[in-house]
């Protein structure tokens, strides 16, 4: 094998995959993260900060959703022109006095997903670039009583795209809240 062919081979086998990985990574150089914990160690504040950062869209996937502060932050975002959409667990949110009911009554599109034993997701995708996730349910107990965590990954459009695709799949199989209740 000639020297040139060895260099071409080495480039294509060793460097091309590395270069492609760098461009396809969900964590670009400008990515950053913030973490909060419950109780009383920043979890609720961090979720609200992420919601307030939205300029265009917030996609919400929730298990149990009873938090008035988070529901109000989502309504506030909607009122400032951000498209807010929620898909939540049907069994945990089908009652009359849930945050999902409040959001639906405020004109926020809500769908309930009953296709699983538990729709146990807890994440937000914000403007297609930021993802909030963790164990933190959007409830008062998660804020004040439980040991929970929140992780916000800022400026990670590759990761946000993965979560957005999962959110859309869940949304498409769910039932619009207004049609059922």
PDB file of C-alpha atoms in Angstrom:
ATOM      1  CA  UNK A   1       0.000   0.000   0.000  1.00  0.00           C
ATOM      2  CA  UNK A   2       1.441   3.364  -0.992  1.00  0.00           C
ATOM      3  CA  UNK A   3       2.049   6.111   1.573  1.00  0.00           C
ATOM      4  CA  UNK A   4      -0.769   8.252   0.159  1.00  0.00           C
ATOM      5  CA  UNK A   5      -3.196   5.358   0.309  1.00  0.00           C
ATOM      6  CA  UNK A   6      -2.218   4.696   3.941  1.00  0.00           C
ATOM      7  CA  UNK A   7      -2.923   8.344   4.824  1.00  0.00           C
ATOM      8  CA  UNK A   8      -6.263   8.289   3.018  1.00  0.00           C
ATOM      9  CA  UNK A   9      -7.152   5.016   4.733  1.00  0.00           C
ATOM     10  CA  UNK A  10      -6.114   6.346   8.152  1.00  0.00           C
ATOM     11  CA  UNK A  11      -8.075   9.546   7.564  1.00  0.00           C
ATOM     12  CA  UNK A  12     -11.239   7.751   6.486  1.00  0.00           C
ATOM     13  CA  UNK A  13     -11.116   5.055   9.171  1.00  0.00           C
ATOM     14  CA  UNK A  14      -9.857   7.058  12.129  1.00  0.00           C
ATOM     15  CA  UNK A  15     -10.612  10.729  11.639  1.00  0.00           C
ATOM     16  CA  UNK A  16     -13.906  10.814   9.713  1.00  0.00           C
ATOM     17  CA  UNK A  17     -15.892   9.016  12.465  1.00  0.00           C
ATOM     18  CA  UNK A  18     -14.396  11.355  15.069  1.00  0.00           C
ATOM     19  CA  UNK A  19     -15.292  14.430  13.016  1.00  0.00           C
ATOM     20  CA  UNK A  20     -18.819  13.166  12.357  1.00  0.00           C
ATOM     21  CA  UNK A  21     -19.311  12.412  16.048  1.00  0.00           C
ATOM     22  CA  UNK A  22     -18.220  15.930  16.958  1.00  0.00           C
ATOM     23  CA  UNK A  23     -20.808  17.432  14.631  1.00  0.00           C
ATOM     24  CA  UNK A  24     -23.599  15.055  15.642  1.00  0.00           C
ATOM     25  CA  UNK A  25     -23.047  15.204  19.394  1.00  0.00           C
ATOM     26  CA  UNK A  26     -26.016  16.470  21.396  1.00  0.00           C
ATOM     27  CA  UNK A  27     -23.540  18.483  23.484  1.00  0.00           C
ATOM     28  CA  UNK A  28     -22.025  21.321  21.469  1.00  0.00           C
ATOM     29  CA  UNK A  29     -19.275  23.489  23.007  1.00  0.00           C
ATOM     30  CA  UNK A  30     -21.778  26.174  24.065  1.00  0.00           C
ATOM     31  CA  UNK A  31     -23.847  23.643  26.052  1.00  0.00           C
ATOM     32  CA  UNK A  32     -24.159  24.161  29.783  1.00  0.00           C
ATOM     33  CA  UNK A  33     -26.183  22.652  32.590  1.00  0.00           C
ATOM     34  CA  UNK A  34     -27.809  23.552  35.890  1.00  0.00           C
ATOM     35  CA  UNK A  35     -28.977  21.225  38.644  1.00  0.00           C
ATOM     36  CA  UNK A  36     -31.512  21.658  41.436  1.00  0.00           C
ATOM     37  CA  UNK A  37     -32.663  19.383  44.232  1.00  0.00           C
ATOM     38  CA  UNK A  38     -35.660  19.079  46.518  1.00  0.00           C
ATOM     39  CA  UNK A  39     -36.684  19.868  49.048  1.00  0.00           C
ATOM     40  CA  UNK A  40     -35.679  23.518  49.177  1.00  0.00           C
ATOM     41  CA  UNK A  41     -32.527  23.320  47.054  1.00  0.00           C
ATOM     42  CA  UNK A  42     -33.536  25.021  43.851  1.00  0.00           C
ATOM     43  CA  UNK A  43     -35.643  22.500  41.932  1.00  0.00           C
ATOM     44  CA  UNK A  44     -38.803  24.595  41.554  1.00  0.00           C
ATOM     45  CA  UNK A  45     -36.833  27.780  40.851  1.00  0.00           C
ATOM     46  CA  UNK A  46     -34.850  26.026  38.127  1.00  0.00           C
ATOM     47  CA  UNK A  47     -37.972  24.645  36.403  1.00  0.00           C
ATOM     48  CA  UNK A  48     -39.533  28.124  36.495  1.00  0.00           C
ATOM     49  CA  UNK A  49     -36.314  29.693  35.152  1.00  0.00           C
ATOM     50  CA  UNK A  50     -36.356  27.267  32.227  1.00  0.00           C
ATOM     51  CA  UNK A  51     -40.016  28.087  31.499  1.00  0.00           C
ATOM     52  CA  UNK A  52     -39.329  31.840  31.680  1.00  0.00           C
ATOM     53  CA  UNK A  53     -36.477  31.433  29.180  1.00  0.00           C
ATOM     54  CA  UNK A  54     -38.859  30.242  26.436  1.00  0.00           C
ATOM     55  CA  UNK A  55     -39.353  32.488  23.432  1.00  0.00           C
ATOM     56  CA  UNK A  56     -41.306  30.213  21.040  1.00  0.00           C
ATOM     57  CA  UNK A  57     -42.345  26.813  22.371  1.00  0.00           C
ATOM     58  CA  UNK A  58     -42.547  24.637  25.480  1.00  0.00           C
ATOM     59  CA  UNK A  59     -43.357  20.940  25.159  1.00  0.00           C
ATOM     60  CA  UNK A  60     -44.293  19.393  28.514  1.00  0.00           C
ATOM     61  CA  UNK A  61     -44.393  15.692  29.364  1.00  0.00           C
ATOM     62  CA  UNK A  62     -45.647  15.009  32.882  1.00  0.00           C
ATOM     63  CA  UNK A  63     -46.642  12.214  35.181  1.00  0.00           C
ATOM     64  CA  UNK A  64     -48.324  13.844  38.164  1.00  0.00           C
ATOM     65  CA  UNK A  65     -49.012  17.546  37.647  1.00  0.00           C
ATOM     66  CA  UNK A  66     -50.501  19.547  40.507  1.00  0.00           C
ATOM     67  CA  UNK A  67     -47.977  22.382  40.950  1.00  0.00           C
ATOM     68  CA  UNK A  68     -49.734  25.747  40.863  1.00  0.00           C
ATOM     69  CA  UNK A  69     -46.492  27.718  40.423  1.00  0.00           C
ATOM     70  CA  UNK A  70     -45.427  25.644  37.415  1.00  0.00           C
ATOM     71  CA  UNK A  71     -48.910  25.709  35.883  1.00  0.00           C
ATOM     72  CA  UNK A  72     -49.033  29.495  36.318  1.00  0.00           C
ATOM     73  CA  UNK A  73     -45.555  29.882  34.771  1.00  0.00           C
ATOM     74  CA  UNK A  74     -46.780  27.913  31.739  1.00  0.00           C
ATOM     75  CA  UNK A  75     -49.916  30.068  31.451  1.00  0.00           C
ATOM     76  CA  UNK A  76     -47.761  33.201  31.718  1.00  0.00           C
ATOM     77  CA  UNK A  77     -45.531  31.858  28.933  1.00  0.00           C
ATOM     78  CA  UNK A  78     -48.591  31.157  26.801  1.00  0.00           C
ATOM     79  CA  UNK A  79     -49.893  34.684  27.373  1.00  0.00           C
ATOM     80  CA  UNK A  80     -46.601  36.170  26.193  1.00  0.00           C
ATOM     81  CA  UNK A  81     -46.935  34.257  22.922  1.00  0.00           C
ATOM     82  CA  UNK A  82     -45.049  31.041  23.642  1.00  0.00           C
ATOM     83  CA  UNK A  83     -46.740  27.928  22.244  1.00  0.00           C
ATOM     84  CA  UNK A  84     -47.231  25.620  25.255  1.00  0.00           C
ATOM     85  CA  UNK A  85     -48.448  22.033  24.830  1.00  0.00           C
ATOM     86  CA  UNK A  86     -48.786  19.384  27.540  1.00  0.00           C
ATOM     87  CA  UNK A  87     -49.034  15.593  27.419  1.00  0.00           C
ATOM     88  CA  UNK A  88     -49.571  13.946  30.805  1.00  0.00           C
ATOM     89  CA  UNK A  89     -50.457  10.654  32.438  1.00  0.00           C
ATOM     90  CA  UNK A  90     -54.177   9.980  32.144  1.00  0.00           C
ATOM     91  CA  UNK A  91     -54.657   8.266  35.511  1.00  0.00           C
ATOM     92  CA  UNK A  92     -52.787  10.910  37.499  1.00  0.00           C
ATOM     93  CA  UNK A  93     -54.318  13.914  35.740  1.00  0.00           C
ATOM     94  CA  UNK A  94     -57.842  12.923  34.785  1.00  0.00           C
ATOM     95  CA  UNK A  95     -59.422  14.426  37.878  1.00  0.00           C
ATOM     96  CA  UNK A  96     -61.239  17.682  38.101  1.00  0.00           C
ATOM     97  CA  UNK A  97     -58.706  19.654  40.144  1.00  0.00           C
ATOM     98  CA  UNK A  98     -55.359  19.136  38.478  1.00  0.00           C
ATOM     99  CA  UNK A  99     -52.928  21.536  36.886  1.00  0.00           C
ATOM    100  CA  UNK A 100     -53.751  19.954  33.528  1.00  0.00           C
ATOM    101  CA  UNK A 101     -57.406  20.928  33.990  1.00  0.00           C
ATOM    102  CA  UNK A 102     -56.329  24.457  34.910  1.00  0.00           C
ATOM    103  CA  UNK A 103     -54.083  24.662  31.840  1.00  0.00           C
ATOM    104  CA  UNK A 104     -56.792  23.333  29.507  1.00  0.00           C
ATOM    105  CA  UNK A 105     -59.238  25.882  30.948  1.00  0.00           C
ATOM    106  CA  UNK A 106     -56.658  28.596  30.154  1.00  0.00           C
ATOM    107  CA  UNK A 107     -56.500  27.518  26.508  1.00  0.00           C
ATOM    108  CA  UNK A 108     -53.289  25.482  26.696  1.00  0.00           C
ATOM    109  CA  UNK A 109     -53.572  22.309  24.576  1.00  0.00           C
ATOM    110  CA  UNK A 110     -53.474  19.270  26.864  1.00  0.00           C
ATOM    111  CA  UNK A 111     -53.604  15.584  25.991  1.00  0.00           C
ATOM    112  CA  UNK A 112     -53.751  12.691  28.423  1.00  0.00           C
ATOM    113  CA  UNK A 113     -51.872   9.500  27.688  1.00  0.00           C
ATOM    114  CA  UNK A 114     -53.327   6.254  29.036  1.00  0.00           C
ATOM    115  CA  UNK A 115     -51.377   3.811  26.866  1.00  0.00           C
ATOM    116  CA  UNK A 116     -49.027   2.716  29.644  1.00  0.00           C
ATOM    117  CA  UNK A 117     -49.283   1.438  33.200  1.00  0.00           C
ATOM    118  CA  UNK A 118     -47.675   4.789  34.063  1.00  0.00           C
ATOM    119  CA  UNK A 119     -46.781   7.662  31.720  1.00  0.00           C
ATOM    120  CA  UNK A 120     -43.890   8.460  34.033  1.00  0.00           C
ATOM    121  CA  UNK A 121     -42.133  11.148  31.982  1.00  0.00           C
ATOM    122  CA  UNK A 122     -41.106  14.453  33.528  1.00  0.00           C
ATOM    123  CA  UNK A 123     -39.483  16.725  30.998  1.00  0.00           C
ATOM    124  CA  UNK A 124     -39.738  20.023  29.161  1.00  0.00           C
ATOM    125  CA  UNK A 125     -38.327  20.870  25.746  1.00  0.00           C
ATOM    126  CA  UNK A 126     -37.887  24.607  25.324  1.00  0.00           C
ATOM    127  CA  UNK A 127     -37.438  26.300  21.950  1.00  0.00           C
ATOM    128  CA  UNK A 128     -35.930  23.143  20.481  1.00  0.00           C
ATOM    129  CA  UNK A 129     -32.636  23.827  22.234  1.00  0.00           C
ATOM    130  CA  UNK A 130     -33.084  23.279  25.978  1.00  0.00           C
ATOM    131  CA  UNK A 131     -34.221  20.181  27.879  1.00  0.00           C
ATOM    132  CA  UNK A 132     -35.337  20.023  31.508  1.00  0.00           C
ATOM    133  CA  UNK A 133     -35.551  16.524  32.990  1.00  0.00           C
ATOM    134  CA  UNK A 134     -35.014  14.566  36.198  1.00  0.00           C
ATOM    135  CA  UNK A 135     -37.079  12.817  38.839  1.00  0.00           C
ATOM    136  CA  UNK A 136     -38.959  16.018  39.714  1.00  0.00           C
ATOM    137  CA  UNK A 137     -42.714  15.602  39.299  1.00  0.00           C
ATOM    138  CA  UNK A 138     -44.526  18.872  38.756  1.00  0.00           C
ATOM    139  CA  UNK A 139     -46.160  18.705  42.198  1.00  0.00           C
ATOM    140  CA  UNK A 140     -46.060  20.509  45.503  1.00  0.00           C
ATOM    141  CA  UNK A 141     -44.756  17.371  47.208  1.00  0.00           C
ATOM    142  CA  UNK A 142     -41.832  17.228  44.784  1.00  0.00           C
ATOM    143  CA  UNK A 143     -40.977  20.777  45.761  1.00  0.00           C
ATOM    144  CA  UNK A 144     -41.500  20.619  49.533  1.00  0.00           C
ATOM    145  CA  UNK A 145     -41.370  17.013  50.738  1.00  0.00           C
ATOM    146  CA  UNK A 146     -39.674  14.584  48.356  1.00  0.00           C
ATOM    147  CA  UNK A 147     -36.021  14.019  47.517  1.00  0.00           C
ATOM    148  CA  UNK A 148     -36.055  14.984  43.809  1.00  0.00           C
ATOM    149  CA  UNK A 149     -33.694  16.315  41.154  1.00  0.00           C
ATOM    150  CA  UNK A 150     -33.926  18.677  38.191  1.00  0.00           C
ATOM    151  CA  UNK A 151     -31.402  18.885  35.379  1.00  0.00           C
ATOM    152  CA  UNK A 152     -31.573  21.626  32.733  1.00  0.00           C
ATOM    153  CA  UNK A 153     -29.375  21.168  29.677  1.00  0.00           C
ATOM    154  CA  UNK A 154     -29.082  24.543  27.948  1.00  0.00           C
ATOM    155  CA  UNK A 155     -28.043  24.980  24.305  1.00  0.00           C
ATOM    156  CA  UNK A 156     -28.244  21.289  23.390  1.00  0.00           C
ATOM    157  CA  UNK A 157     -30.400  21.180  20.233  1.00  0.00           C
ATOM    158  CA  UNK A 158     -29.350  17.604  19.389  1.00  0.00           C
ATOM    159  CA  UNK A 159     -30.563  16.321  22.744  1.00  0.00           C
ATOM    160  CA  UNK A 160     -33.663  18.535  22.622  1.00  0.00           C
ATOM    161  CA  UNK A 161     -34.511  17.018  19.246  1.00  0.00           C
ATOM    162  CA  UNK A 162     -34.409  13.507  20.701  1.00  0.00           C
ATOM    163  CA  UNK A 163     -36.749  14.546  23.530  1.00  0.00           C
ATOM    164  CA  UNK A 164     -39.011  16.448  21.094  1.00  0.00           C
ATOM    165  CA  UNK A 165     -39.398  13.320  18.974  1.00  0.00           C
ATOM    166  CA  UNK A 166     -40.396  11.301  22.037  1.00  0.00           C
ATOM    167  CA  UNK A 167     -42.797  14.055  23.102  1.00  0.00           C
ATOM    168  CA  UNK A 168     -44.467  14.107  19.665  1.00  0.00           C
ATOM    169  CA  UNK A 169     -44.859  10.325  19.718  1.00  0.00           C
ATOM    170  CA  UNK A 170     -46.543  10.529  23.138  1.00  0.00           C
ATOM    171  CA  UNK A 171     -48.714  13.464  22.006  1.00  0.00           C
ATOM    172  CA  UNK A 172     -49.883  11.647  18.876  1.00  0.00           C
ATOM    173  CA  UNK A 173     -51.090   8.609  20.825  1.00  0.00           C
ATOM    174  CA  UNK A 174     -52.794  10.634  23.572  1.00  0.00           C
ATOM    175  CA  UNK A 175     -56.388  11.817  23.909  1.00  0.00           C
ATOM    176  CA  UNK A 176     -57.194  15.538  23.815  1.00  0.00           C
ATOM    177  CA  UNK A 177     -58.331  16.510  27.279  1.00  0.00           C
ATOM    178  CA  UNK A 178     -61.275  18.581  26.064  1.00  0.00           C
ATOM    179  CA  UNK A 179     -62.775  15.593  24.255  1.00  0.00           C
ATOM    180  CA  UNK A 180     -62.745  13.318  27.269  1.00  0.00           C
ATOM    181  CA  UNK A 181     -63.659  15.558  30.195  1.00  0.00           C
TER     182      UNK A 181
END
